[in-house]
Amino acid sequence: MKTTTRIGALMTAIAITAAGCGSDSAPSAEEPAADPTPTTEQAGPDTTDDDESVAAEDVTADGSTTGDAAACDGEIDEPVTVTAWNHAGQGNEQDLMTEQIADFNAGPGAELGVTVAVEFLPDGTYVETVQSAAATGDLPDALDFDGPFLYNYAWADNLIPIDSCVPDDVERNLLPSILAQGTYDGELYSVGTFESGLGIYASRSVLEENDIRIPTSPRDAWSAQEFDEILRTLQAAGFEHPLDIKWYYGGGATAEWYTYGFSPVIQSAGADLIDRSDYRSADGIVNSPEAVAALELFQQWAEDGLIDLESTDDLPFQEGTVPLSWVGHWLYGPYEEALGDDLVVVPLPDFGEGSVTGQGSWNWGISSTAEEPDAVWAFYEFLLSDEQQLRWSSTIGAPPATQSAAASSELFGPGGDLEIYIDQLSTSSVARPQTPAYPAITESFGAAFANILLGADVQSELDRVADEIEQDLVANDFYPATN
């Protein structure tokens, strides 16, 4: 006999009980890795099914419907097993997720009649595995994915919109950056259960010894010219290459780094990766005079030896031979362990239009093959409770995804060492372009950034980026809307 369970009241009770139960400690590393897949002629939406029994947003590019995707209705037919894929991650991420799933299954899952069965997949082949399963209709009910791929998955009808799943109070509690990252074509498709951010880690004592002021918010970030002078002051003080930018992250599985880490440079200058008004062009945007000038300055820093292009690990900053490190939240743990109270985090420089930081990381969506989206959402809502948010944040050092958890975090809350990340996410972060073309964008921009730092002509490189992005757009008919 089929029975149903209303999920809202139970999850609300769980959230209230969980509030304020976490604690923060030195986290381990987590970075927003992504392996952008190429570009042209992406696997688009299924346009073959014209079933009219539409349950979710199933209208495809040509006006037909995929027809069989379920949507949240606030009830769970029980019992149900939710299949889930999760990237293996770094450090003890997998252990923590295993514990969280066990706690869900034994707690709210048992109350709701929901069991989550997870399979952890290697990070290096995760994207290929998901794409292969999407092509054959074998996706699990729940899956996480790095931010850059969301819009392509949504456009290709691999995911369903989750607006009907998310209660208003839960949505209001999410950081604005989480909503921005998860939204495509006006609908919410995913929620991140943690955030990310960029900053410059520095030795407070080195800055003070060299009479360098220490910014405390993106509103008083160093100007680009001021940062230029700081780098030269530190070089004159004996630091051969004063700025670490994690050049060694390079390509391959971490190719996203160059775009995630340094597109804020051109965005801070007033440029962007693509024209976001309609996502149909990049010429005049990514290769604008503002973008060229900002990256020419960055290139000059590399040519003058101000940037460390030799390191192959994180030790130079930890050992004090490099005083500034341009990287994300994920290195707070080892850096804090090395420098202790001498560690300070400041915002990225202002290249003319205000300091900008990246945002977004791995997030969860519901596949279009899921038969019981409410059951999947029940698991996600559990992960968004304050207790689970603080548990995750204290373990991997990532900013919480919710405002209530951020406010109660010793690390990210008021007065915490990493409060600046929440400040930035609320005021100066820029989401990656919300277009299925993003894999093409990041592949092209990342390669150009590397070439520029090695001496290539900036204008020519950015012209090539604009051209490659527009070629991808044309090859995919400008990614026509699917609903």
Tab-separated table of C-alpha atoms in Angstrom:
chain	number	residue	atom	x	y	z
A	1	MET	CA	0.000	0.000	0.000
A	2	LYS	CA	1.335	3.395	-0.960
A	3	THR	CA	1.462	6.007	1.760
A	4	THR	CA	2.686	9.572	1.631
A	5	THR	CA	4.646	11.735	4.010
A	6	ARG	CA	4.591	15.522	4.119
A	7	ILE	CA	8.186	16.674	4.416
A	8	GLY	CA	8.031	20.379	5.267
A	9	ALA	CA	7.145	20.259	8.951
A	10	LEU	CA	9.578	17.497	9.764
A	11	MET	CA	12.525	19.176	8.039
A	12	THR	CA	11.712	22.486	9.736
A	13	ALA	CA	11.817	20.767	13.108
A	14	ILE	CA	15.143	19.205	12.253
A	15	ALA	CA	16.580	22.562	11.199
A	16	ILE	CA	15.480	24.260	14.409
A	17	THR	CA	16.923	21.471	16.531
A	18	ALA	CA	20.183	21.578	14.628
A	19	ALA	CA	20.795	25.312	14.824
A	20	GLY	CA	24.002	26.347	16.535
A	21	CYS	CA	25.336	22.867	17.220
A	22	GLY	CA	28.509	23.041	15.126
A	23	SER	CA	32.016	24.125	15.936
A	24	ASP	CA	34.880	25.393	13.857
A	25	SER	CA	38.405	24.118	13.824
A	26	ALA	CA	41.319	24.173	11.434
A	27	PRO	CA	39.921	22.978	8.137
A	28	SER	CA	41.505	20.997	5.378
A	29	ALA	CA	41.717	21.974	1.752
A	30	GLU	CA	38.927	22.139	-0.789
A	31	GLU	CA	39.153	23.937	-4.085
A	32	PRO	CA	36.593	24.526	-6.807
A	33	ALA	CA	38.152	22.119	-9.250
A	34	ALA	CA	36.660	21.595	-12.632
A	35	ASP	CA	37.868	19.960	-15.771
A	36	PRO	CA	36.173	21.922	-18.492
A	37	THR	CA	35.219	19.796	-21.378
A	38	PRO	CA	35.400	21.117	-24.845
A	39	THR	CA	33.243	23.230	-26.391
A	40	THR	CA	31.687	23.038	-29.732
A	41	GLU	CA	28.502	21.198	-30.621
A	42	GLN	CA	27.517	20.339	-27.074
A	43	ALA	CA	25.107	17.521	-26.332
A	44	GLY	CA	21.849	19.402	-26.375
A	45	PRO	CA	18.370	18.793	-25.090
A	46	ASP	CA	16.389	15.777	-26.127
A	47	THR	CA	13.958	17.102	-28.697
A	48	THR	CA	12.413	13.828	-29.699
A	49	ASP	CA	9.807	13.190	-27.008
A	50	ASP	CA	6.471	14.913	-27.548
A	51	ASP	CA	4.602	13.379	-24.614
A	52	GLU	CA	2.155	16.017	-23.382
A	53	SER	CA	1.958	14.755	-19.770
A	54	VAL	CA	4.308	17.436	-18.563
A	55	ALA	CA	5.125	17.317	-14.866
A	56	ALA	CA	8.163	19.599	-14.674
A	57	GLU	CA	9.733	22.004	-17.141
A	58	ASP	CA	9.938	19.659	-20.095
A	59	VAL	CA	9.543	21.808	-23.178
A	60	THR	CA	12.577	21.451	-25.351
A	61	ALA	CA	14.316	23.672	-27.837
A	62	ASP	CA	11.920	22.982	-30.689
A	63	GLY	CA	8.797	23.235	-28.579
A	64	SER	CA	8.295	19.509	-28.049
A	65	THR	CA	8.460	17.962	-24.597
A	66	THR	CA	10.542	15.388	-22.833
A	67	GLY	CA	7.359	14.675	-20.925
A	68	ASP	CA	8.297	12.335	-18.097
A	69	ALA	CA	10.311	14.347	-15.580
A	70	ALA	CA	8.763	14.483	-12.116
A	71	ALA	CA	8.489	17.581	-9.933
A	72	CYS	CA	8.237	18.212	-6.213
A	73	ASP	CA	4.697	18.111	-4.831
A	74	GLY	CA	5.540	18.131	-1.098
A	75	GLU	CA	4.825	14.433	-0.628
A	76	ILE	CA	6.984	11.333	-0.602
A	77	ASP	CA	5.743	7.944	-1.676
A	78	GLU	CA	7.496	5.586	0.673
A	79	PRO	CA	9.676	3.702	1.061
A	80	VAL	CA	12.100	5.068	-1.492
A	81	THR	CA	15.810	4.724	-2.103
A	82	VAL	CA	17.543	7.781	-3.532
A	83	THR	CA	20.547	6.931	-5.652
A	84	ALA	CA	23.304	9.541	-5.456
A	85	TRP	CA	26.678	10.261	-7.000
A	86	ASN	CA	29.212	12.356	-5.160
A	87	HIS	CA	32.730	13.360	-6.154
A	88	ALA	CA	35.300	11.732	-3.908
A	89	GLY	CA	36.835	15.099	-3.006
A	90	GLN	CA	39.920	15.818	-1.004
A	91	GLY	CA	41.095	15.000	2.489
A	92	ASN	CA	38.309	13.680	4.656
A	93	GLU	CA	35.414	14.961	2.532
A	94	GLN	CA	34.303	11.467	1.597
A	95	ASP	CA	34.382	10.321	5.225
A	96	LEU	CA	32.262	13.279	6.292
A	97	MET	CA	29.728	12.811	3.509
A	98	THR	CA	29.500	9.122	4.412
A	99	GLU	CA	28.764	10.102	8.014
A	100	GLN	CA	26.198	12.702	6.977
A	101	ILE	CA	24.359	10.224	4.774
A	102	ALA	CA	24.362	7.666	7.572
A	103	ASP	CA	22.957	10.278	9.948
A	104	PHE	CA	20.280	11.252	7.442
A	105	ASN	CA	19.290	7.642	6.820
A	106	ALA	CA	19.075	6.931	10.549
A	107	GLY	CA	17.313	10.200	11.393
A	108	PRO	CA	15.052	12.238	9.118
A	109	GLY	CA	15.409	9.700	6.323
A	110	ALA	CA	13.983	6.966	8.527
A	111	GLU	CA	11.124	9.275	9.554
A	112	LEU	CA	10.364	10.081	5.931
A	113	GLY	CA	10.934	6.613	4.519
A	114	VAL	CA	13.928	7.751	2.492
A	115	THR	CA	17.265	5.970	2.193
A	116	VAL	CA	20.174	7.582	0.363
A	117	ALA	CA	22.525	5.146	-1.391
A	118	VAL	CA	25.642	6.987	-2.483
A	119	GLU	CA	28.411	6.049	-4.868
A	120	PHE	CA	31.635	8.043	-4.671
A	121	LEU	CA	33.319	8.622	-8.011
A	122	PRO	CA	36.925	9.709	-8.639
A	123	ASP	CA	37.274	13.435	-9.260
A	124	GLY	CA	39.468	12.919	-12.305
A	125	THR	CA	36.811	11.043	-14.281
A	126	TYR	CA	33.700	12.444	-12.630
A	127	VAL	CA	32.670	14.761	-15.461
A	128	GLU	CA	33.110	12.090	-18.117
A	129	THR	CA	31.101	9.606	-16.041
A	130	VAL	CA	28.222	12.043	-15.603
A	131	GLN	CA	28.194	12.993	-19.269
A	132	SER	CA	28.217	9.360	-20.337
A	133	ALA	CA	25.361	8.502	-17.981
A	134	ALA	CA	23.391	11.534	-19.150
A	135	ALA	CA	23.700	10.382	-22.743
A	136	THR	CA	22.252	6.968	-21.911
A	137	GLY	CA	19.648	8.100	-19.380
A	138	ASP	CA	21.457	6.404	-16.500
A	139	LEU	CA	21.959	9.330	-14.150
A	140	PRO	CA	21.257	8.768	-10.457
A	141	ASP	CA	18.470	10.642	-8.691
A	142	ALA	CA	20.874	13.007	-6.949
A	143	LEU	CA	24.249	14.176	-8.133
A	144	ASP	CA	26.719	16.877	-7.332
A	145	PHE	CA	28.754	18.695	-9.927
A	146	ASP	CA	31.106	21.607	-10.106
A	147	GLY	CA	29.479	24.956	-10.767
A	148	PRO	CA	30.694	25.475	-14.333
A	149	PHE	CA	28.719	22.507	-15.618
A	150	LEU	CA	25.348	23.349	-14.116
A	151	TYR	CA	24.116	25.489	-16.977
A	152	ASN	CA	25.055	22.952	-19.611
A	153	TYR	CA	23.369	20.131	-17.679
A	154	ALA	CA	20.248	22.263	-17.168
A	155	TRP	CA	20.110	23.288	-20.813
A	156	ALA	CA	20.506	19.658	-21.879
A	157	ASP	CA	17.510	18.635	-19.714
A	158	ASN	CA	19.673	16.451	-17.464
A	159	LEU	CA	18.333	18.334	-14.422
A	160	ILE	CA	14.914	19.534	-13.324
A	161	PRO	CA	14.152	22.977	-11.871
A	162	ILE	CA	13.882	22.738	-8.096
A	163	ASP	CA	11.899	25.897	-7.345
A	164	SER	CA	8.926	23.760	-6.353
A	165	CYS	CA	11.124	21.779	-3.918
A	166	VAL	CA	12.677	24.627	-1.939
A	167	PRO	CA	10.544	26.102	0.872
A	168	ASP	CA	10.490	29.895	0.979
A	169	ASP	CA	12.239	30.091	4.347
A	170	VAL	CA	15.039	27.830	3.145
A	171	GLU	CA	15.487	29.862	-0.019
A	172	ARG	CA	15.583	33.120	1.942
A	173	ASN	CA	18.311	31.675	4.163
A	174	LEU	CA	20.619	30.775	1.271
A	175	LEU	CA	23.467	33.164	0.498
A	176	PRO	CA	22.629	35.288	-2.569
A	177	SER	CA	25.669	33.799	-4.256
A	178	ILE	CA	24.253	30.272	-3.870
A	179	LEU	CA	21.027	31.340	-5.572
A	180	ALA	CA	22.953	33.111	-8.327
A	181	GLN	CA	25.100	30.099	-9.049
A	182	GLY	CA	22.161	27.693	-9.067
A	183	THR	CA	19.930	29.731	-11.362
A	184	TYR	CA	19.694	29.176	-15.106
A	185	ASP	CA	17.196	30.823	-17.439
A	186	GLY	CA	15.266	32.230	-14.499
A	187	GLU	CA	14.838	28.955	-12.622
A	188	LEU	CA	16.726	27.395	-9.722
A	189	TYR	CA	18.384	24.113	-10.694
A	190	SER	CA	20.847	23.436	-7.902
A	191	VAL	CA	21.986	24.347	-4.423
A	192	GLY	CA	25.542	24.403	-3.209
A	193	THR	CA	25.985	23.060	0.286
A	194	PHE	CA	29.083	25.194	0.700
A	195	GLU	CA	30.559	28.259	-0.980
A	196	SER	CA	33.981	29.433	-2.068
A	197	GLY	CA	35.931	32.639	-2.269
A	198	LEU	CA	39.224	34.231	-3.180
A	199	GLY	CA	41.598	36.386	-1.210
A	200	ILE	CA	45.218	37.236	-0.699
A	201	TYR	CA	46.815	35.534	2.274
A	202	ALA	CA	49.606	37.572	3.813
A	203	SER	CA	51.994	37.732	6.709
A	204	ARG	CA	50.759	40.537	8.944
A	205	SER	CA	54.222	41.146	10.355
A	206	VAL	CA	55.786	41.451	6.888
A	207	LEU	CA	53.157	43.989	5.849
A	208	GLU	CA	53.621	46.026	9.012
A	209	GLU	CA	57.416	45.949	8.767
A	210	ASN	CA	57.128	47.422	5.271
A	211	ASP	CA	54.525	50.052	6.198
A	212	ILE	CA	51.867	48.417	4.034
A	213	ARG	CA	48.292	49.073	5.096
A	214	ILE	CA	46.057	46.056	5.670
A	215	PRO	CA	42.598	46.214	4.010
A	216	THR	CA	39.749	44.765	6.037
A	217	SER	CA	36.953	44.621	3.457
A	218	PRO	CA	36.451	44.732	-0.327
A	219	ARG	CA	35.480	48.394	0.105
A	220	ASP	CA	39.028	49.362	1.042
A	221	ALA	CA	40.924	46.874	-1.124
A	222	TRP	CA	44.325	47.844	-2.448
A	223	SER	CA	44.070	49.585	-5.810
A	224	ALA	CA	45.922	47.920	-8.668
A	225	GLN	CA	48.491	50.727	-8.618
A	226	GLU	CA	48.886	50.374	-4.840
A	227	PHE	CA	49.311	46.623	-5.232
A	228	ASP	CA	51.958	47.226	-7.898
A	229	GLU	CA	53.884	49.385	-5.418
A	230	ILE	CA	53.440	46.790	-2.661
A	231	LEU	CA	54.883	44.037	-4.833
A	232	ARG	CA	57.891	46.166	-5.732
A	233	THR	CA	58.393	47.192	-2.093
A	234	LEU	CA	58.415	43.571	-1.002
A	235	GLN	CA	60.773	42.587	-3.802
A	236	ALA	CA	63.144	45.371	-2.739
A	237	ALA	CA	62.872	44.082	0.822
A	238	GLY	CA	64.368	40.774	-0.270
A	239	PHE	CA	61.480	38.657	-1.456
A	240	GLU	CA	62.562	37.581	-4.938
A	241	HIS	CA	59.033	36.689	-6.118
A	242	PRO	CA	56.621	38.202	-3.563
A	243	LEU	CA	53.319	36.949	-5.071
A	244	ASP	CA	52.229	33.315	-5.251
A	245	ILE	CA	49.259	32.768	-7.606
A	246	LYS	CA	49.202	28.936	-7.575
A	247	TRP	CA	50.651	28.883	-11.055
A	248	TYR	CA	51.389	25.206	-10.507
A	249	TYR	CA	47.673	24.366	-10.421
A	250	GLY	CA	48.003	24.648	-14.203
A	251	GLY	CA	45.745	22.700	-16.524
A	252	GLY	CA	44.268	19.228	-16.525
A	253	ALA	CA	41.907	18.434	-13.705
A	254	THR	CA	42.337	21.903	-12.219
A	255	ALA	CA	42.132	23.878	-15.480
A	256	GLU	CA	39.270	25.865	-14.026
A	257	TRP	CA	41.694	27.598	-11.687
A	258	TYR	CA	42.956	30.180	-14.168
A	259	THR	CA	39.414	31.312	-14.973
A	260	TYR	CA	38.056	31.056	-11.439
A	261	GLY	CA	41.100	32.748	-9.956
A	262	PHE	CA	41.723	35.512	-12.492
A	263	SER	CA	38.551	36.403	-14.354
A	264	PRO	CA	37.884	38.652	-11.306
A	265	VAL	CA	40.825	40.736	-12.549
A	266	ILE	CA	39.041	41.757	-15.744
A	267	GLN	CA	35.675	41.944	-13.972
A	268	SER	CA	37.167	44.315	-11.422
A	269	ALA	CA	38.362	46.425	-14.351
A	270	GLY	CA	34.833	46.641	-15.760
A	271	ALA	CA	35.054	43.849	-18.338
A	272	ASP	CA	33.670	40.314	-18.282
A	273	LEU	CA	33.925	36.945	-19.985
A	274	ILE	CA	30.800	37.381	-22.117
A	275	ASP	CA	27.980	39.855	-22.667
A	276	ARG	CA	25.550	38.745	-19.962
A	277	SER	CA	22.628	40.741	-21.335
A	278	ASP	CA	21.828	37.938	-23.787
A	279	TYR	CA	24.846	35.559	-23.718
A	280	ARG	CA	25.200	35.821	-27.496
A	281	SER	CA	28.530	37.635	-27.885
A	282	ALA	CA	31.915	38.152	-26.278
A	283	ASP	CA	33.655	40.503	-28.710
A	284	GLY	CA	34.117	43.890	-27.111
A	285	ILE	CA	33.635	42.409	-23.651
A	286	VAL	CA	36.364	39.888	-22.858
A	287	ASN	CA	38.773	41.727	-25.203
A	288	SER	CA	37.730	45.241	-24.201
A	289	PRO	CA	40.347	47.921	-23.487
A	290	GLU	CA	39.660	47.513	-19.764
A	291	ALA	CA	40.356	43.774	-19.865
A	292	VAL	CA	43.498	44.266	-21.946
A	293	ALA	CA	44.872	46.950	-19.610
A	294	ALA	CA	44.262	44.852	-16.484
A	295	LEU	CA	45.945	41.767	-17.901
A	296	GLU	CA	48.825	43.804	-19.343
A	297	LEU	CA	49.539	44.975	-15.796
A	298	PHE	CA	49.351	41.386	-14.563
A	299	GLN	CA	51.701	40.351	-17.359
A	300	GLN	CA	54.121	43.106	-16.358
A	301	TRP	CA	54.215	41.702	-12.835
A	302	ALA	CA	55.174	38.321	-14.258
A	303	GLU	CA	57.836	39.815	-16.531
A	304	ASP	CA	59.328	41.762	-13.619
A	305	GLY	CA	59.602	38.618	-11.510
A	306	LEU	CA	57.034	39.813	-8.999
A	307	ILE	CA	54.980	36.625	-9.477
A	308	ASP	CA	56.278	33.237	-8.426
A	309	LEU	CA	56.071	31.026	-11.533
A	310	GLU	CA	58.488	28.433	-10.209
A	311	SER	CA	56.868	26.848	-7.142
A	312	THR	CA	55.357	23.408	-7.424
A	313	ASP	CA	53.598	23.350	-4.048
A	314	ASP	CA	52.321	25.567	-1.229
A	315	LEU	CA	55.505	25.588	0.823
A	316	PRO	CA	56.986	28.986	-0.188
A	317	PHE	CA	54.220	30.896	1.582
A	318	GLN	CA	54.130	28.499	4.503
A	319	GLU	CA	57.901	28.777	4.925
A	320	GLY	CA	57.934	32.564	4.565
A	321	THR	CA	59.901	32.913	1.337
A	322	VAL	CA	56.816	34.307	-0.446
A	323	PRO	CA	54.785	36.818	1.634
A	324	LEU	CA	51.586	37.005	-0.459
A	325	SER	CA	49.438	34.145	-1.762
A	326	TRP	CA	46.512	34.757	-4.196
A	327	VAL	CA	44.265	31.739	-3.643
A	328	GLY	CA	40.966	30.585	-2.170
A	329	HIS	CA	39.537	29.621	1.182
A	330	TRP	CA	40.755	26.046	0.891
A	331	LEU	CA	44.290	26.841	2.052
A	332	TYR	CA	43.320	28.576	5.280
A	333	GLY	CA	43.933	25.411	7.291
A	334	PRO	CA	47.549	24.726	6.317
A	335	TYR	CA	48.351	28.430	6.163
A	336	GLU	CA	46.928	29.059	9.635
A	337	GLU	CA	48.863	26.106	10.949
A	338	ALA	CA	52.075	27.547	9.492
A	339	LEU	CA	51.638	31.242	10.381
A	340	GLY	CA	49.238	31.177	13.325
A	341	ASP	CA	48.101	34.629	14.445
A	342	ASP	CA	50.415	36.254	11.896
A	343	LEU	CA	48.104	35.138	9.062
A	344	VAL	CA	45.788	37.738	7.559
A	345	VAL	CA	43.399	37.535	4.590
A	346	VAL	CA	42.759	40.610	2.458
A	347	PRO	CA	40.545	41.134	-0.623
A	348	LEU	CA	41.819	40.981	-4.185
A	349	PRO	CA	43.034	44.302	-5.622
A	350	ASP	CA	40.659	46.801	-7.180
A	351	PHE	CA	41.475	47.190	-10.866
A	352	GLY	CA	39.152	50.162	-11.288
A	353	GLU	CA	35.563	49.167	-10.615
A	354	GLY	CA	35.904	47.617	-7.170
A	355	SER	CA	37.425	44.417	-5.809
A	356	VAL	CA	35.783	41.263	-7.186
A	357	THR	CA	35.988	37.672	-5.968
A	358	GLY	CA	34.924	34.370	-7.457
A	359	GLN	CA	32.153	32.271	-5.998
A	360	GLY	CA	30.528	28.885	-6.372
A	361	SER	CA	31.752	25.351	-5.963
A	362	TRP	CA	30.267	21.872	-6.063
A	363	ASN	CA	26.495	21.844	-5.874
A	364	TRP	CA	23.641	19.373	-5.890
A	365	GLY	CA	20.902	18.951	-8.470
A	366	ILE	CA	18.057	16.540	-9.124
A	367	SER	CA	18.291	14.551	-12.335
A	368	SER	CA	15.429	14.506	-14.794
A	369	THR	CA	15.179	10.734	-14.311
A	370	ALA	CA	14.475	10.996	-10.567
A	371	GLU	CA	11.041	9.555	-9.817
A	372	GLU	CA	10.667	11.130	-6.359
A	373	PRO	CA	12.260	14.602	-6.295
A	374	ASP	CA	10.788	15.326	-2.850
A	375	ALA	CA	12.881	12.496	-1.412
A	376	VAL	CA	16.024	13.923	-3.008
A	377	TRP	CA	15.206	17.386	-1.724
A	378	ALA	CA	14.683	16.039	1.806
A	379	PHE	CA	18.324	14.935	1.759
A	380	TYR	CA	19.515	18.293	0.439
A	381	GLU	CA	17.516	20.165	3.056
A	382	PHE	CA	19.183	18.046	5.717
A	383	LEU	CA	22.595	19.064	4.343
A	384	LEU	CA	21.526	22.728	4.512
A	385	SER	CA	20.640	22.581	8.209
A	386	ASP	CA	22.886	24.695	10.432
A	387	GLU	CA	24.335	21.639	12.139
A	388	GLN	CA	25.401	20.011	8.879
A	389	GLN	CA	26.591	23.306	7.415
A	390	LEU	CA	28.863	24.000	10.373
A	391	ARG	CA	30.016	20.408	10.432
A	392	TRP	CA	31.041	20.652	6.775
A	393	SER	CA	32.514	24.122	7.104
A	394	SER	CA	34.695	23.215	10.060
A	395	THR	CA	35.950	20.090	8.307
A	396	ILE	CA	36.869	21.429	4.863
A	397	GLY	CA	37.102	25.132	5.621
A	398	ALA	CA	34.520	26.233	3.058
A	399	PRO	CA	32.136	29.131	3.660
A	400	PRO	CA	28.658	27.926	4.692
A	401	ALA	CA	25.899	28.138	2.102
A	402	THR	CA	23.334	29.635	4.461
A	403	GLN	CA	23.175	32.957	6.232
A	404	SER	CA	22.230	31.460	9.593
A	405	ALA	CA	25.156	29.037	9.585
A	406	ALA	CA	27.565	31.767	8.478
A	407	ALA	CA	26.377	34.034	11.284
A	408	SER	CA	26.959	31.352	13.920
A	409	SER	CA	30.319	30.169	12.576
A	410	GLU	CA	33.351	31.025	14.691
A	411	LEU	CA	35.457	31.116	11.544
A	412	PHE	CA	33.154	32.888	9.080
A	413	GLY	CA	30.879	34.777	11.475
A	414	PRO	CA	31.369	38.278	12.906
A	415	GLY	CA	34.961	38.686	14.063
A	416	GLY	CA	36.051	35.351	12.610
A	417	ASP	CA	39.326	34.969	10.731
A	418	LEU	CA	37.459	34.380	7.464
A	419	GLU	CA	34.544	36.765	7.914
A	420	ILE	CA	35.779	38.602	4.844
A	421	TYR	CA	34.653	35.705	2.640
A	422	ILE	CA	31.031	36.129	3.713
A	423	ASP	CA	31.358	39.890	3.284
A	424	GLN	CA	32.632	39.390	-0.260
A	425	LEU	CA	29.982	36.809	-1.148
A	426	SER	CA	27.327	39.291	-0.090
A	427	THR	CA	28.788	42.352	-1.797
A	428	SER	CA	31.478	41.770	-4.407
A	429	SER	CA	31.380	38.242	-5.809
A	430	VAL	CA	30.564	37.512	-9.444
A	431	ALA	CA	28.992	34.232	-10.500
A	432	ARG	CA	30.380	32.416	-13.463
A	433	PRO	CA	28.405	33.184	-16.628
A	434	GLN	CA	25.059	31.395	-16.481
A	435	THR	CA	25.277	29.874	-19.925
A	436	PRO	CA	25.766	26.363	-21.330
A	437	ALA	CA	28.741	27.860	-23.162
A	438	TYR	CA	30.729	28.143	-19.939
A	439	PRO	CA	32.905	25.065	-20.610
A	440	ALA	CA	33.997	26.726	-23.846
A	441	ILE	CA	34.541	30.049	-22.112
A	442	THR	CA	36.727	28.703	-19.345
A	443	GLU	CA	38.774	26.500	-21.626
A	444	SER	CA	39.591	29.431	-23.881
A	445	PHE	CA	40.146	32.071	-21.191
A	446	GLY	CA	42.244	29.747	-19.041
A	447	ALA	CA	44.574	28.988	-21.922
A	448	ALA	CA	44.851	32.673	-22.802
A	449	PHE	CA	45.688	33.640	-19.221
A	450	ALA	CA	48.519	31.107	-19.161
A	451	ASN	CA	49.848	32.345	-22.499
A	452	ILE	CA	49.685	35.964	-21.345
A	453	LEU	CA	51.727	35.309	-18.249
A	454	LEU	CA	54.297	33.597	-20.452
A	455	GLY	CA	54.575	36.709	-22.627
A	456	ALA	CA	51.948	36.403	-25.373
A	457	ASP	CA	50.365	39.579	-26.718
A	458	VAL	CA	47.400	40.357	-24.497
A	459	GLN	CA	45.135	41.892	-27.139
A	460	SER	CA	45.710	38.993	-29.551
A	461	GLU	CA	45.025	36.401	-26.873
A	462	LEU	CA	41.791	38.040	-25.764
A	463	ASP	CA	40.687	38.529	-29.363
A	464	ARG	CA	41.149	34.801	-29.823
A	465	VAL	CA	39.082	34.131	-26.684
A	466	ALA	CA	36.237	36.269	-28.016
A	467	ASP	CA	36.388	34.501	-31.353
A	468	GLU	CA	36.409	30.998	-29.841
A	469	ILE	CA	33.492	31.767	-27.536
A	470	GLU	CA	31.431	33.104	-30.403
A	471	GLN	CA	32.317	30.096	-32.560
A	472	ASP	CA	30.956	27.845	-29.813
A	473	LEU	CA	27.790	29.925	-29.569
A	474	VAL	CA	27.206	29.725	-33.318
A	475	ALA	CA	27.985	26.003	-33.411
A	476	ASN	CA	25.259	25.449	-30.824
A	477	ASP	CA	22.704	27.848	-32.309
A	478	PHE	CA	23.264	30.149	-29.296
A	479	TYR	CA	21.968	27.445	-26.953
A	480	PRO	CA	18.238	28.009	-27.488
A	481	ALA	CA	16.126	27.996	-24.355
A	482	THR	CA	14.513	24.675	-23.497
A	483	ASN	CA	11.511	26.021	-21.651
